[in-house]
Amino acid sequence: MSIDFAWLRQQISIEELLRWMSWNPTQRRGDQLRGLCPFCQLPNDGYSSASHRSHEHCFSVNSSRNIFRCFRCNRSGNALKLWALYQRIDIHPAAWEIYNRLATSADTNIKQPTKASQPASKQATDKPATPPNWLKS
C-alpha cells in the first residue's frame, strides 16, 4: 500500500510537527520562524561565544509554505521531510507515522480527500469497493 503524500502534506502543518518535536522558535516575524536547528544545534553548555550567537537563528521555517531550511547544515524541505529527518527514517514510514498520529489525535479532524480533489485519471479508475480515497493500493 502507498499513501497520498500530497494529501497528507495538506493535512499537517509544519508548526504542528515542530510542536511534536518540542521545538521552540527564538524569533518570529509573521509566518517566518527562526531558531536553533533540531539537527545541528550546538550543545547547551552555557558558553555564549560569538560563534554560538551566530547560529541562534540558523533554522528558518516558513509556516505559510510549510517548508524549512537550516543555513548551517543545509537541510531543507517540507513538513514530511522534516519529520523523516527528525525520526531518522525514510519518507514513507514517516508519512504513515504522521497519518497514524493524526488519526488517533482527539483534537485533529482529518478530512479525507474527495473525488473532486483527485486527478481525473484516478477518478475514472475508482470502483465502489476500493479502499478510502486517501489510501492507494
Coordinates of N, CA and C in Angstrom, one line a residue:
M1 N 0.8 -1.2 0.0 CA 0.0 0.0 0.0 C 0.9 1.2 0.0
S2 N 0.3 2.3 -0.5 CA 1.1 3.6 -0.5 C 0.1 4.7 0.0
I3 N 0.7 5.8 0.4 CA 0.0 6.8 0.9 C 0.0 8.0 0.0
D4 N -1.0 8.8 0.0 CA -1.1 10.0 -0.8 C -0.3 11.2 -0.1
F5 N 0.9 11.4 -0.5 CA 1.8 12.3 0.1 C 1.2 13.8 0.0
A6 N 0.7 14.1 -1.2 CA 0.2 15.5 -1.4 C -1.0 15.8 -0.5
W7 N -1.8 14.8 -0.3 CA -3.0 15.0 0.6 C -2.5 15.1 2.0
L8 N -1.5 14.3 2.4 CA -1.0 14.3 3.8 C -0.3 15.7 4.1
R9 N 0.4 16.2 3.1 CA 1.1 17.5 3.3 C 0.1 18.6 3.5
Q10 N -1.1 18.5 2.9 CA -2.2 19.5 3.1 C -2.8 19.3 4.5
Q11 N -2.7 18.2 5.1 CA -3.4 17.9 6.4 C -2.5 18.4 7.6
I12 N -1.2 18.3 7.5 CA -0.3 18.6 8.6 C 0.4 19.9 8.4
S13 N 0.4 20.7 9.4 CA 1.2 22.0 9.3 C 2.6 21.7 9.9
I14 N 3.6 22.4 9.4 CA 4.9 22.3 9.8 C 5.0 22.7 11.3
E15 N 4.2 23.7 11.7 CA 4.2 24.2 13.1 C 3.7 23.1 14.0
E16 N 2.8 22.3 13.6 CA 2.3 21.2 14.4 C 3.4 20.1 14.6
L17 N 4.1 19.8 13.5 CA 5.3 18.9 13.6 C 6.3 19.4 14.6
L18 N 6.6 20.7 14.5 CA 7.6 21.3 15.4 C 7.2 21.2 16.8
R19 N 5.9 21.4 17.1 CA 5.4 21.2 18.5 C 5.6 19.7 18.9
W20 N 5.4 18.8 18.0 CA 5.6 17.4 18.3 C 7.1 17.2 18.7
M21 N 7.9 17.9 18.1 CA 9.4 17.8 18.3 C 9.8 18.6 19.5
S22 N 8.9 19.4 20.1 CA 9.2 20.3 21.3 C 10.2 21.4 20.9
W23 N 10.1 21.8 19.6 CA 11.0 22.9 19.1 C 10.3 24.2 19.4
N24 N 11.0 25.2 19.9 CA 10.5 26.5 20.2 C 11.3 27.5 19.4
P25 N 10.7 28.4 18.6 CA 11.4 29.4 17.9 C 12.0 30.4 18.9
T26 N 13.1 31.0 18.5 CA 13.7 32.1 19.3 C 13.3 33.4 18.7
Q27 N 12.7 33.4 17.5 CA 12.3 34.6 16.8 C 11.1 34.3 15.9
R28 N 10.2 35.2 15.9 CA 9.0 35.0 15.0 C 8.7 36.4 14.3
R29 N 8.5 36.4 13.0 CA 8.1 37.5 12.2 C 7.1 37.1 11.2
G30 N 5.8 37.4 11.5 CA 4.8 36.9 10.6 C 4.7 35.4 10.5
D31 N 4.8 34.9 9.3 CA 4.8 33.4 9.1 C 6.2 32.8 9.1
Q32 N 7.2 33.6 9.4 CA 8.6 33.2 9.4 C 9.1 32.9 10.9
L33 N 9.5 31.7 11.1 CA 10.0 31.3 12.5 C 11.5 31.0 12.3
R34 N 12.3 31.4 13.4 CA 13.7 31.1 13.4 C 14.1 30.6 14.7
G35 N 15.2 29.8 14.7 CA 15.7 29.2 16.0 C 16.8 28.3 15.7
L36 N 17.2 27.6 16.7 CA 18.3 26.6 16.6 C 17.8 25.4 15.8
C37 N 18.7 24.9 15.0 CA 18.3 23.7 14.1 C 18.2 22.5 15.0
P38 N 17.1 21.7 14.8 CA 17.0 20.5 15.6 C 18.0 19.4 15.2
F39 N 18.6 19.6 14.1 CA 19.6 18.6 13.6 C 21.0 18.9 13.9
C40 N 21.4 20.2 13.9 CA 22.8 20.5 14.1 C 23.0 21.5 15.2
Q41 N 22.0 21.6 16.1 CA 22.2 22.6 17.2 C 23.4 22.3 18.1
L42 N 23.9 23.4 18.6 CA 25.1 23.3 19.4 C 24.7 22.8 20.8
P43 N 25.6 22.1 21.5 CA 25.3 21.7 22.9 C 25.1 22.9 23.8
N44 N 24.1 22.7 24.7 CA 23.8 23.8 25.7 C 24.8 23.7 26.8
D45 N 26.0 24.3 26.7 CA 27.0 24.2 27.7 C 27.2 25.5 28.5
G46 N 26.3 26.5 28.2 CA 26.4 27.7 28.9 C 27.4 28.7 28.3
Y47 N 28.1 28.2 27.3 CA 29.1 29.1 26.7 C 28.5 29.9 25.7
S48 N 28.6 31.3 25.7 CA 27.9 32.1 24.8 C 28.9 33.0 24.0
S49 N 29.7 32.3 23.2 CA 30.6 33.0 22.3 C 29.9 33.6 21.1
A50 N 30.6 34.3 20.3 CA 30.1 34.9 19.1 C 29.7 33.8 18.1
S51 N 30.4 32.7 18.1 CA 30.0 31.6 17.2 C 28.7 31.0 17.6
H52 N 28.4 30.9 18.9 CA 27.2 30.4 19.3 C 26.0 31.3 18.9
R53 N 26.2 32.6 19.2 CA 25.2 33.6 18.8 C 24.9 33.6 17.3
S54 N 25.9 33.4 16.5 CA 25.7 33.5 15.1 C 24.8 32.3 14.6
H55 N 24.6 31.3 15.3 CA 23.8 30.2 14.9 C 22.5 30.1 15.6
E56 N 22.1 31.1 16.4 CA 20.9 31.1 17.1 C 19.7 31.1 16.2
H57 N 19.8 31.7 15.0 CA 18.7 31.8 14.1 C 19.0 31.1 12.8
C58 N 19.8 30.0 12.8 CA 20.2 29.4 11.5 C 19.0 28.6 10.9
F59 N 18.1 28.1 11.7 CA 17.0 27.3 11.3 C 15.8 28.2 11.0
S60 N 15.3 28.1 9.8 CA 14.2 29.0 9.3 C 13.0 28.2 8.9
V61 N 11.8 28.6 9.3 CA 10.6 27.9 8.9 C 9.6 28.9 8.3
N62 N 9.1 28.6 7.2 CA 8.0 29.4 6.6 C 6.7 28.6 6.8
S63 N 5.9 29.1 7.8 CA 4.7 28.3 8.1 C 3.7 28.4 7.1
S64 N 3.6 29.4 6.3 CA 2.6 29.5 5.2 C 2.9 28.6 4.1
R65 N 4.2 28.4 3.8 CA 4.6 27.5 2.7 C 4.9 26.1 3.2
N66 N 4.9 25.9 4.5 CA 5.2 24.5 5.1 C 6.5 24.0 4.7
I67 N 7.5 24.9 4.7 CA 8.9 24.5 4.4 C 9.9 24.9 5.5
F68 N 11.1 24.3 5.5 CA 12.1 24.7 6.4 C 13.5 24.7 5.7
R69 N 14.4 25.3 6.4 CA 15.8 25.3 5.9 C 16.7 25.7 7.0
C70 N 17.8 25.0 7.1 CA 18.9 25.3 8.0 C 20.1 25.9 7.2
F71 N 20.5 27.1 7.6 CA 21.6 27.7 6.9 C 22.9 27.3 7.4
R72 N 22.9 26.4 8.3 CA 24.2 25.9 8.9 C 24.5 24.5 8.3
C73 N 23.5 23.6 8.4 CA 23.7 22.2 7.9 C 23.1 22.0 6.5
N74 N 22.4 23.0 6.0 CA 21.8 23.0 4.6 C 20.7 22.0 4.4
R75 N 20.1 21.5 5.5 CA 19.0 20.6 5.4 C 17.8 21.5 5.1
S76 N 16.9 21.0 4.2 CA 15.7 21.8 3.8 C 14.7 20.8 3.3
G77 N 13.4 21.3 3.2 CA 12.3 20.5 2.7 C 11.0 20.9 3.2
N78 N 10.0 20.0 3.0 CA 8.7 20.2 3.5 C 8.4 19.5 4.9
A79 N 7.2 19.6 5.3 CA 6.9 19.0 6.6 C 7.2 17.5 6.7
L80 N 6.9 16.8 5.7 CA 7.1 15.3 5.7 C 8.6 15.0 5.8
K81 N 9.4 15.8 5.1 CA 10.9 15.6 5.1 C 11.4 15.9 6.5
L82 N 10.9 17.0 7.1 CA 11.3 17.4 8.4 C 11.1 16.3 9.4
W83 N 9.9 15.6 9.4 CA 9.6 14.6 10.3 C 10.5 13.3 10.1
A84 N 10.7 13.0 8.8 CA 11.6 11.9 8.4 C 13.0 12.1 8.9
L85 N 13.5 13.3 8.8 CA 14.8 13.6 9.3 C 14.9 13.6 10.8
Y86 N 13.9 14.1 11.4 CA 13.9 14.1 12.9 C 13.8 12.7 13.5
Q87 N 13.0 11.9 12.8 CA 12.8 10.5 13.3 C 13.9 9.5 12.8
R88 N 14.7 10.0 11.8 CA 15.8 9.3 11.2 C 15.2 8.0 10.5
I89 N 14.2 8.3 9.8 CA 13.6 7.2 9.0 C 13.3 7.7 7.6
D90 N 12.9 6.8 6.7 CA 12.6 7.2 5.3 C 11.3 7.9 5.3
I91 N 11.0 8.6 4.1 CA 9.8 9.4 4.0 C 8.5 8.6 4.1
H92 N 8.5 7.4 3.5 CA 7.3 6.6 3.5 C 6.8 6.2 5.0
P93 N 7.7 5.6 5.8 CA 7.3 5.3 7.2 C 7.0 6.6 8.0
A94 N 7.7 7.7 7.6 CA 7.4 8.9 8.3 C 6.0 9.4 8.0
A95 N 5.6 9.3 6.7 CA 4.2 9.6 6.3 C 3.2 8.8 7.1
W96 N 3.4 7.5 7.2 CA 2.5 6.6 7.9 C 2.4 7.0 9.4
E97 N 3.6 7.3 9.9 CA 3.6 7.7 11.3 C 2.8 9.0 11.6
I98 N 3.0 10.0 10.7 CA 2.2 11.2 10.8 C 0.7 10.9 10.7
Y99 N 0.4 10.1 9.7 CA -1.1 9.8 9.5 C -1.6 9.1 10.7
N100 N -0.9 8.1 11.2 CA -1.4 7.4 12.4 C -1.6 8.3 13.6
R101 N -0.6 9.2 13.7 CA -0.7 10.1 14.9 C -1.9 11.1 14.7
L102 N -2.1 11.6 13.5 CA -3.2 12.4 13.2 C -4.6 11.7 13.4
A103 N -4.6 10.4 13.0 CA -5.8 9.6 13.0 C -6.2 9.3 14.5
T104 N -5.2 9.2 15.4 CA -5.5 8.9 16.8 C -5.6 10.1 17.6
S105 N -5.3 11.3 17.1 CA -5.3 12.5 17.9 C -6.8 13.0 18.0
A106 N -7.2 13.3 19.3 CA -8.5 13.7 19.6 C -8.8 15.1 19.1
D107 N -7.8 15.9 19.0 CA -8.0 17.3 18.7 C -7.8 17.6 17.2
T108 N -7.6 16.6 16.4 CA -7.4 16.8 15.0 C -8.5 16.1 14.2
N109 N -9.1 16.8 13.3 CA -10.2 16.3 12.5 C -9.6 16.1 11.1
I110 N -9.3 14.8 10.7 CA -8.7 14.6 9.4 C -9.8 14.6 8.3
K111 N -9.6 15.4 7.3 CA -10.6 15.4 6.2 C -10.0 14.6 5.1
Q112 N -10.8 13.5 4.8 CA -10.3 12.6 3.7 C -10.6 13.3 2.4
P113 N -9.7 13.2 1.4 CA -9.9 13.9 0.1 C -11.1 13.3 -0.6
T114 N -11.8 14.2 -1.3 CA -12.9 13.8 -2.1 C -12.5 13.5 -3.5
K115 N -13.4 12.9 -4.3 CA -13.1 12.5 -5.6 C -12.7 13.7 -6.5
A116 N -13.4 14.9 -6.2 CA -13.1 16.1 -6.9 C -11.7 16.6 -6.7
S117 N -11.1 16.2 -5.6 CA -9.7 16.7 -5.3 C -8.7 15.8 -6.0
Q118 N -9.1 14.7 -6.5 CA -8.1 13.8 -7.2 C -8.1 14.0 -8.7
P119 N -7.0 13.7 -9.3 CA -6.9 13.8 -10.7 C -7.9 13.0 -11.5
A120 N -8.3 13.5 -12.7 CA -9.4 12.8 -13.4 C -9.0 11.4 -13.8
S121 N -7.7 11.1 -14.0 CA -7.4 9.7 -14.3 C -7.6 8.8 -13.2
K122 N -7.4 9.3 -11.9 CA -7.7 8.5 -10.8 C -9.2 8.3 -10.6
Q123 N -10.0 9.3 -10.8 CA -11.4 9.2 -10.7 C -12.0 8.1 -11.6
A124 N -11.5 8.0 -12.8 CA -12.0 7.0 -13.7 C -11.7 5.6 -13.3
T125 N -10.6 5.4 -12.5 CA -10.3 4.0 -12.1 C -10.9 3.6 -10.8
D126 N -11.4 4.5 -10.1 CA -12.0 4.2 -8.8 C -13.3 3.3 -9.0
K127 N -13.4 2.3 -8.1 CA -14.6 1.5 -8.1 C -15.2 1.6 -6.8
P128 N -16.5 1.3 -6.6 CA -17.1 1.4 -5.3 C -16.5 0.6 -4.2
A129 N -15.9 -0.5 -4.5 CA -15.4 -1.4 -3.5 C -13.9 -1.1 -3.2
T130 N -13.3 0.0 -3.6 CA -11.9 0.3 -3.4 C -11.7 0.8 -1.9
P131 N -10.5 0.8 -1.4 CA -10.2 1.4 -0.1 C -10.5 2.9 -0.2
P132 N -10.5 3.6 1.0 CA -10.8 5.0 1.0 C -9.8 5.7 0.0
N133 N -10.3 6.9 -0.4 CA -9.5 7.7 -1.4 C -8.1 8.0 -1.0
W134 N -7.9 8.2 0.3 CA -6.6 8.6 0.7 C -5.6 7.5 0.8
L135 N -6.1 6.2 0.6 CA -5.2 5.1 0.6 C -5.2 4.4 -0.8
K136 N -4.1 4.4 -1.5 CA -4.0 3.8 -2.8 C -3.3 2.5 -2.6
S137 N -3.8 1.5 -3.4 CA -3.1 0.2 -3.3 C -2.4 -0.1 -4.6

